[in-house]
Amino acid sequence: LALLVDTAVWASVHSGHDDEYAKLLSWEAVHVPPTSVVSATDGSSQFLLSGGIIGQWATVPELKEHHVDYVILSTLLVQQGYGLAGPGFEQTVDRGGRLVFEANGISDGSLRVYDVRAITRGSR
């Protein structure tokens, strides 16, 4: 039974598309101005993004302090308690920000980018 479960999990991981970050990079190149401030709460995107100012801020006061324009988060990492973003932060960003990018995959659930300038506008 354990071998069957292990084989099923392996097959699921290796047969599905897991290209959220490739999609994110393609999207970023077109939609994120080079002067944008981006909070990477997932741990991986900070090393992949090429434009803007990249940081790791996961509270509303930090977003305001650093004049953040976009927040990147992984729904699966939030659910599992990994990364910087917790459930409360995800809910705040989801309610107050605007979802501008989403890619779904096995490793990260939904990799999302939110435009959070409506949350941070008073801090500039």
Short mmCIF file of N, CA and C in Angstrom, two decimals:
data_model
loop_
_atom_site.label_atom_id
_atom_site.label_comp_id
_atom_site.label_asym_id
_atom_site.label_seq_id
_atom_site.Cartn_x
_atom_site.Cartn_y
_atom_site.Cartn_z
N LEU A 1 0.82 -1.19 0.00
CA LEU A 1 0.00 0.00 0.00
C LEU A 1 0.87 1.27 0.00
N ALA A 2 1.90 1.26 0.84
CA ALA A 2 2.80 2.42 0.90
C ALA A 2 3.48 2.64 -0.44
N LEU A 3 3.88 1.58 -1.10
CA LEU A 3 4.53 1.70 -2.40
C LEU A 3 3.56 2.27 -3.44
N LEU A 4 2.31 1.86 -3.38
CA LEU A 4 1.30 2.38 -4.31
C LEU A 4 1.07 3.88 -4.09
N VAL A 5 0.97 4.29 -2.84
CA VAL A 5 0.77 5.71 -2.53
C VAL A 5 1.98 6.51 -2.98
N ASP A 6 3.18 6.01 -2.67
CA ASP A 6 4.40 6.70 -3.06
C ASP A 6 4.49 6.83 -4.58
N THR A 7 4.15 5.77 -5.29
CA THR A 7 4.18 5.79 -6.75
C THR A 7 3.15 6.77 -7.30
N ALA A 8 1.97 6.82 -6.70
CA ALA A 8 0.93 7.75 -7.15
C ALA A 8 1.36 9.19 -6.95
N VAL A 9 1.95 9.49 -5.81
CA VAL A 9 2.42 10.85 -5.55
C VAL A 9 3.53 11.22 -6.52
N TRP A 10 4.48 10.33 -6.73
CA TRP A 10 5.59 10.58 -7.66
C TRP A 10 5.03 10.84 -9.06
N ALA A 11 4.10 10.02 -9.51
CA ALA A 11 3.52 10.18 -10.85
C ALA A 11 2.79 11.51 -10.96
N SER A 12 2.07 11.89 -9.94
CA SER A 12 1.35 13.16 -9.95
C SER A 12 2.31 14.34 -10.07
N VAL A 13 3.37 14.32 -9.29
CA VAL A 13 4.35 15.41 -9.31
C VAL A 13 5.07 15.48 -10.64
N HIS A 14 5.45 14.35 -11.20
CA HIS A 14 6.27 14.34 -12.40
C HIS A 14 5.48 14.38 -13.70
N SER A 15 4.19 14.19 -13.65
CA SER A 15 3.42 14.22 -14.89
C SER A 15 2.65 15.52 -15.07
N GLY A 16 2.54 16.32 -14.02
CA GLY A 16 1.80 17.58 -14.12
C GLY A 16 2.70 18.74 -14.50
N HIS A 17 2.08 19.83 -14.92
CA HIS A 17 2.84 21.05 -15.22
C HIS A 17 3.08 21.81 -13.94
N ASP A 18 4.29 22.24 -13.75
CA ASP A 18 4.67 22.97 -12.55
C ASP A 18 5.52 24.16 -12.99
N ASP A 19 4.90 25.06 -13.75
CA ASP A 19 5.66 26.15 -14.36
C ASP A 19 5.17 27.52 -13.90
N GLU A 20 4.71 27.61 -12.66
CA GLU A 20 4.20 28.88 -12.16
C GLU A 20 5.27 29.98 -12.23
N TYR A 21 6.49 29.65 -11.88
CA TYR A 21 7.53 30.67 -11.86
C TYR A 21 7.93 31.11 -13.26
N ALA A 22 7.93 30.20 -14.22
CA ALA A 22 8.20 30.59 -15.61
C ALA A 22 7.11 31.54 -16.09
N LYS A 23 5.88 31.25 -15.76
CA LYS A 23 4.77 32.14 -16.14
C LYS A 23 4.90 33.49 -15.43
N LEU A 24 5.28 33.46 -14.14
CA LEU A 24 5.46 34.70 -13.39
C LEU A 24 6.53 35.58 -14.03
N LEU A 25 7.65 34.98 -14.41
CA LEU A 25 8.73 35.76 -15.01
C LEU A 25 8.32 36.37 -16.34
N SER A 26 7.57 35.63 -17.15
CA SER A 26 7.08 36.16 -18.42
C SER A 26 6.13 37.33 -18.19
N TRP A 27 5.25 37.16 -17.21
CA TRP A 27 4.29 38.22 -16.88
C TRP A 27 5.01 39.45 -16.34
N GLU A 28 5.95 39.23 -15.43
CA GLU A 28 6.68 40.33 -14.79
C GLU A 28 7.40 41.19 -15.81
N ALA A 29 8.01 40.57 -16.80
CA ALA A 29 8.77 41.31 -17.81
C ALA A 29 7.91 42.33 -18.55
N VAL A 30 6.64 42.06 -18.67
CA VAL A 30 5.73 42.92 -19.42
C VAL A 30 4.95 43.89 -18.51
N HIS A 31 4.61 43.46 -17.30
CA HIS A 31 3.66 44.20 -16.48
C HIS A 31 4.21 44.93 -15.26
N VAL A 32 5.42 44.63 -14.87
CA VAL A 32 5.97 45.26 -13.66
C VAL A 32 7.04 46.28 -14.07
N PRO A 33 6.74 47.56 -13.88
CA PRO A 33 7.73 48.59 -14.22
C PRO A 33 9.02 48.43 -13.41
N PRO A 34 10.14 48.81 -13.98
CA PRO A 34 11.43 48.59 -13.30
C PRO A 34 11.59 49.35 -11.99
N THR A 35 10.76 50.35 -11.74
CA THR A 35 10.86 51.10 -10.48
C THR A 35 9.90 50.57 -9.42
N SER A 36 9.17 49.51 -9.71
CA SER A 36 8.20 48.95 -8.77
C SER A 36 8.90 48.34 -7.56
N VAL A 37 8.17 48.34 -6.44
CA VAL A 37 8.63 47.69 -5.22
C VAL A 37 7.77 46.44 -5.04
N VAL A 38 8.44 45.30 -4.92
CA VAL A 38 7.75 44.01 -4.88
C VAL A 38 8.11 43.28 -3.59
N SER A 39 7.09 42.81 -2.88
CA SER A 39 7.32 41.97 -1.71
C SER A 39 7.17 40.51 -2.12
N ALA A 40 8.24 39.75 -1.98
CA ALA A 40 8.26 38.33 -2.31
C ALA A 40 8.13 37.54 -1.02
N THR A 41 6.93 37.06 -0.74
CA THR A 41 6.68 36.36 0.52
C THR A 41 6.85 34.85 0.40
N ASP A 42 7.13 34.37 -0.81
CA ASP A 42 7.19 32.93 -1.04
C ASP A 42 8.58 32.34 -0.90
N GLY A 43 9.61 33.15 -0.87
CA GLY A 43 10.96 32.64 -0.67
C GLY A 43 11.73 32.36 -1.94
N SER A 44 11.07 32.05 -3.05
CA SER A 44 11.77 31.73 -4.29
C SER A 44 11.80 32.89 -5.27
N SER A 45 10.70 33.60 -5.38
CA SER A 45 10.61 34.63 -6.42
C SER A 45 11.62 35.75 -6.22
N GLN A 46 12.04 36.01 -4.99
CA GLN A 46 13.02 37.07 -4.75
C GLN A 46 14.33 36.82 -5.52
N PHE A 47 14.65 35.57 -5.78
CA PHE A 47 15.88 35.24 -6.49
C PHE A 47 15.70 35.18 -8.00
N LEU A 48 14.44 35.18 -8.45
CA LEU A 48 14.14 35.03 -9.87
C LEU A 48 13.75 36.33 -10.56
N LEU A 49 13.12 37.22 -9.83
CA LEU A 49 12.63 38.45 -10.44
C LEU A 49 13.80 39.33 -10.86
N SER A 50 13.62 40.00 -11.99
CA SER A 50 14.73 40.79 -12.52
C SER A 50 14.50 42.29 -12.43
N GLY A 51 13.26 42.71 -12.24
CA GLY A 51 12.98 44.14 -12.22
C GLY A 51 12.54 44.63 -10.87
N GLY A 52 12.63 45.92 -10.68
CA GLY A 52 12.12 46.53 -9.47
C GLY A 52 12.99 46.31 -8.25
N ILE A 53 12.48 46.78 -7.14
CA ILE A 53 13.12 46.61 -5.84
C ILE A 53 12.41 45.46 -5.16
N ILE A 54 13.15 44.44 -4.79
CA ILE A 54 12.58 43.22 -4.23
C ILE A 54 12.90 43.15 -2.75
N GLY A 55 11.90 42.84 -1.94
CA GLY A 55 12.10 42.67 -0.52
C GLY A 55 11.15 41.61 0.01
N GLN A 56 11.25 41.37 1.30
CA GLN A 56 10.38 40.39 1.95
C GLN A 56 9.65 41.06 3.10
N TRP A 57 8.46 41.58 2.80
CA TRP A 57 7.66 42.28 3.78
C TRP A 57 6.29 41.62 3.82
N ALA A 58 5.82 41.27 5.00
CA ALA A 58 4.57 40.50 5.10
C ALA A 58 3.63 41.02 6.18
N THR A 59 3.70 42.32 6.45
CA THR A 59 2.72 42.97 7.30
C THR A 59 2.30 44.26 6.61
N VAL A 60 1.12 44.75 6.92
CA VAL A 60 0.65 45.99 6.30
C VAL A 60 1.57 47.16 6.67
N PRO A 61 2.00 47.30 7.93
CA PRO A 61 2.93 48.39 8.23
C PRO A 61 4.23 48.31 7.40
N GLU A 62 4.74 47.10 7.18
CA GLU A 62 5.95 46.95 6.36
C GLU A 62 5.67 47.31 4.91
N LEU A 63 4.50 46.93 4.39
CA LEU A 63 4.15 47.30 3.02
C LEU A 63 4.12 48.81 2.86
N LYS A 64 3.53 49.49 3.84
CA LYS A 64 3.45 50.95 3.80
C LYS A 64 4.83 51.59 3.96
N GLU A 65 5.60 51.07 4.90
CA GLU A 65 6.94 51.64 5.15
C GLU A 65 7.83 51.56 3.92
N HIS A 66 7.72 50.48 3.17
CA HIS A 66 8.58 50.27 2.01
C HIS A 66 7.91 50.64 0.68
N HIS A 67 6.71 51.23 0.77
CA HIS A 67 6.00 51.70 -0.42
C HIS A 67 5.82 50.59 -1.46
N VAL A 68 5.36 49.44 -1.01
CA VAL A 68 5.24 48.25 -1.86
C VAL A 68 4.11 48.43 -2.87
N ASP A 69 4.40 48.04 -4.11
CA ASP A 69 3.42 48.08 -5.20
C ASP A 69 2.76 46.72 -5.42
N TYR A 70 3.55 45.66 -5.31
CA TYR A 70 3.06 44.30 -5.59
C TYR A 70 3.49 43.33 -4.50
N VAL A 71 2.62 42.37 -4.20
CA VAL A 71 2.93 41.30 -3.26
C VAL A 71 2.78 39.98 -4.01
N ILE A 72 3.78 39.11 -3.85
CA ILE A 72 3.72 37.76 -4.42
C ILE A 72 3.54 36.79 -3.27
N LEU A 73 2.57 35.89 -3.43
CA LEU A 73 2.41 34.85 -2.41
C LEU A 73 1.93 33.56 -3.04
N SER A 74 2.23 32.48 -2.36
CA SER A 74 1.83 31.14 -2.76
C SER A 74 0.76 30.67 -1.79
N THR A 75 -0.42 30.33 -2.30
CA THR A 75 -1.50 29.91 -1.42
C THR A 75 -1.16 28.63 -0.67
N LEU A 76 -0.46 27.71 -1.32
CA LEU A 76 -0.12 26.46 -0.66
C LEU A 76 0.89 26.69 0.48
N LEU A 77 1.87 27.55 0.26
CA LEU A 77 2.83 27.84 1.32
C LEU A 77 2.15 28.53 2.50
N VAL A 78 1.18 29.40 2.22
CA VAL A 78 0.43 30.03 3.31
C VAL A 78 -0.33 28.97 4.09
N GLN A 79 -1.02 28.08 3.38
CA GLN A 79 -1.79 27.03 4.05
C GLN A 79 -0.91 26.12 4.90
N GLN A 80 0.29 25.84 4.42
CA GLN A 80 1.19 24.92 5.11
C GLN A 80 2.04 25.61 6.18
N GLY A 81 1.96 26.93 6.27
CA GLY A 81 2.73 27.66 7.27
C GLY A 81 4.16 27.95 6.88
N TYR A 82 4.49 27.85 5.61
CA TYR A 82 5.83 28.16 5.13
C TYR A 82 5.83 29.54 4.50
N GLY A 83 7.00 30.09 4.30
CA GLY A 83 7.08 31.42 3.72
C GLY A 83 6.77 32.48 4.76
N LEU A 84 6.67 33.70 4.31
CA LEU A 84 6.46 34.82 5.22
C LEU A 84 5.00 35.16 5.44
N ALA A 85 4.16 34.91 4.46
CA ALA A 85 2.76 35.33 4.53
C ALA A 85 1.93 34.34 5.33
N GLY A 86 1.21 34.86 6.30
CA GLY A 86 0.28 34.04 7.06
C GLY A 86 -1.13 34.21 6.52
N PRO A 87 -2.07 33.42 7.02
CA PRO A 87 -3.45 33.50 6.54
C PRO A 87 -4.08 34.90 6.69
N GLY A 88 -3.80 35.58 7.78
CA GLY A 88 -4.35 36.93 7.98
C GLY A 88 -3.83 37.91 6.95
N PHE A 89 -2.54 37.83 6.67
CA PHE A 89 -1.94 38.71 5.67
C PHE A 89 -2.51 38.41 4.29
N GLU A 90 -2.64 37.12 3.97
CA GLU A 90 -3.22 36.73 2.67
C GLU A 90 -4.63 37.31 2.54
N GLN A 91 -5.44 37.21 3.58
CA GLN A 91 -6.81 37.74 3.54
C GLN A 91 -6.81 39.26 3.36
N THR A 92 -5.92 39.94 4.05
CA THR A 92 -5.83 41.40 3.93
C THR A 92 -5.46 41.81 2.52
N VAL A 93 -4.47 41.14 1.95
CA VAL A 93 -4.03 41.46 0.59
C VAL A 93 -5.12 41.10 -0.41
N ASP A 94 -5.80 40.00 -0.18
CA ASP A 94 -6.87 39.57 -1.08
C ASP A 94 -8.05 40.56 -1.04
N ARG A 95 -8.36 41.07 0.13
CA ARG A 95 -9.47 42.02 0.27
C ARG A 95 -9.10 43.42 -0.22
N GLY A 96 -7.91 43.88 0.15
CA GLY A 96 -7.54 45.27 -0.12
C GLY A 96 -6.75 45.49 -1.39
N GLY A 97 -6.15 44.43 -1.90
CA GLY A 97 -5.36 44.55 -3.12
C GLY A 97 -6.16 44.08 -4.33
N ARG A 98 -5.50 44.09 -5.47
CA ARG A 98 -6.15 43.63 -6.70
C ARG A 98 -5.31 42.52 -7.30
N LEU A 99 -5.90 41.35 -7.49
CA LEU A 99 -5.20 40.22 -8.08
C LEU A 99 -4.89 40.55 -9.54
N VAL A 100 -3.59 40.55 -9.89
CA VAL A 100 -3.19 40.90 -11.25
C VAL A 100 -2.52 39.75 -11.99
N PHE A 101 -2.17 38.69 -11.27
CA PHE A 101 -1.54 37.53 -11.89
C PHE A 101 -1.82 36.31 -11.02
N GLU A 102 -2.06 35.17 -11.68
CA GLU A 102 -2.23 33.91 -10.97
C GLU A 102 -1.82 32.76 -11.88
N ALA A 103 -0.99 31.88 -11.34
CA ALA A 103 -0.61 30.65 -12.04
C ALA A 103 -0.74 29.51 -11.05
N ASN A 104 -1.34 28.42 -11.50
CA ASN A 104 -1.58 27.28 -10.62
C ASN A 104 -0.65 26.13 -10.96
N GLY A 105 -0.20 25.45 -9.91
CA GLY A 105 0.68 24.31 -10.10
C GLY A 105 0.69 23.41 -8.88
N ILE A 106 1.44 22.36 -8.98
CA ILE A 106 1.50 21.35 -7.92
C ILE A 106 2.27 21.84 -6.70
N SER A 107 3.39 22.51 -6.92
CA SER A 107 4.28 22.88 -5.83
C SER A 107 3.78 24.05 -4.99
N ASP A 108 3.11 25.00 -5.61
CA ASP A 108 2.76 26.23 -4.91
C ASP A 108 1.28 26.50 -4.81
N GLY A 109 0.45 25.60 -5.30
CA GLY A 109 -0.98 25.91 -5.33
C GLY A 109 -1.18 27.01 -6.34
N SER A 110 -1.66 28.15 -5.87
CA SER A 110 -1.78 29.33 -6.73
C SER A 110 -0.66 30.29 -6.38
N LEU A 111 0.17 30.60 -7.34
CA LEU A 111 1.19 31.63 -7.18
C LEU A 111 0.52 32.92 -7.64
N ARG A 112 0.35 33.85 -6.73
CA ARG A 112 -0.43 35.05 -7.01
C ARG A 112 0.39 36.32 -6.84
N VAL A 113 0.05 37.30 -7.66
CA VAL A 113 0.61 38.64 -7.51
C VAL A 113 -0.56 39.60 -7.32
N TYR A 114 -0.47 40.39 -6.27
CA TYR A 114 -1.48 41.40 -5.98
C TYR A 114 -0.89 42.79 -6.13
N ASP A 115 -1.63 43.67 -6.75
CA ASP A 115 -1.31 45.09 -6.77
C ASP A 115 -1.87 45.64 -5.46
N VAL A 116 -0.99 46.11 -4.58
CA VAL A 116 -1.42 46.55 -3.26
C VAL A 116 -1.31 48.07 -3.08
N ARG A 117 -1.24 48.79 -4.18
CA ARG A 117 -1.12 50.25 -4.06
C ARG A 117 -2.33 50.88 -3.39
N ALA A 118 -3.49 50.22 -3.46
CA ALA A 118 -4.66 50.75 -2.73
C ALA A 118 -4.45 50.66 -1.23
N ILE A 119 -3.66 49.71 -0.78
CA ILE A 119 -3.35 49.54 0.65
C ILE A 119 -2.25 50.51 1.06
N THR A 120 -1.26 50.72 0.21
CA THR A 120 -0.08 51.50 0.58
C THR A 120 -0.11 52.95 0.09
N ARG A 121 -1.13 53.36 -0.60
CA ARG A 121 -1.14 54.67 -1.26
C ARG A 121 -0.88 55.84 -0.32
N GLY A 122 -1.31 55.72 0.93
CA GLY A 122 -1.10 56.81 1.86
C GLY A 122 0.32 56.92 2.37
N SER A 123 1.17 55.96 2.03
CA SER A 123 2.51 55.95 2.60
C SER A 123 3.54 56.62 1.69
N ARG A 124 3.16 57.03 0.51
CA ARG A 124 4.14 57.67 -0.41
C ARG A 124 4.22 59.14 -0.18
#
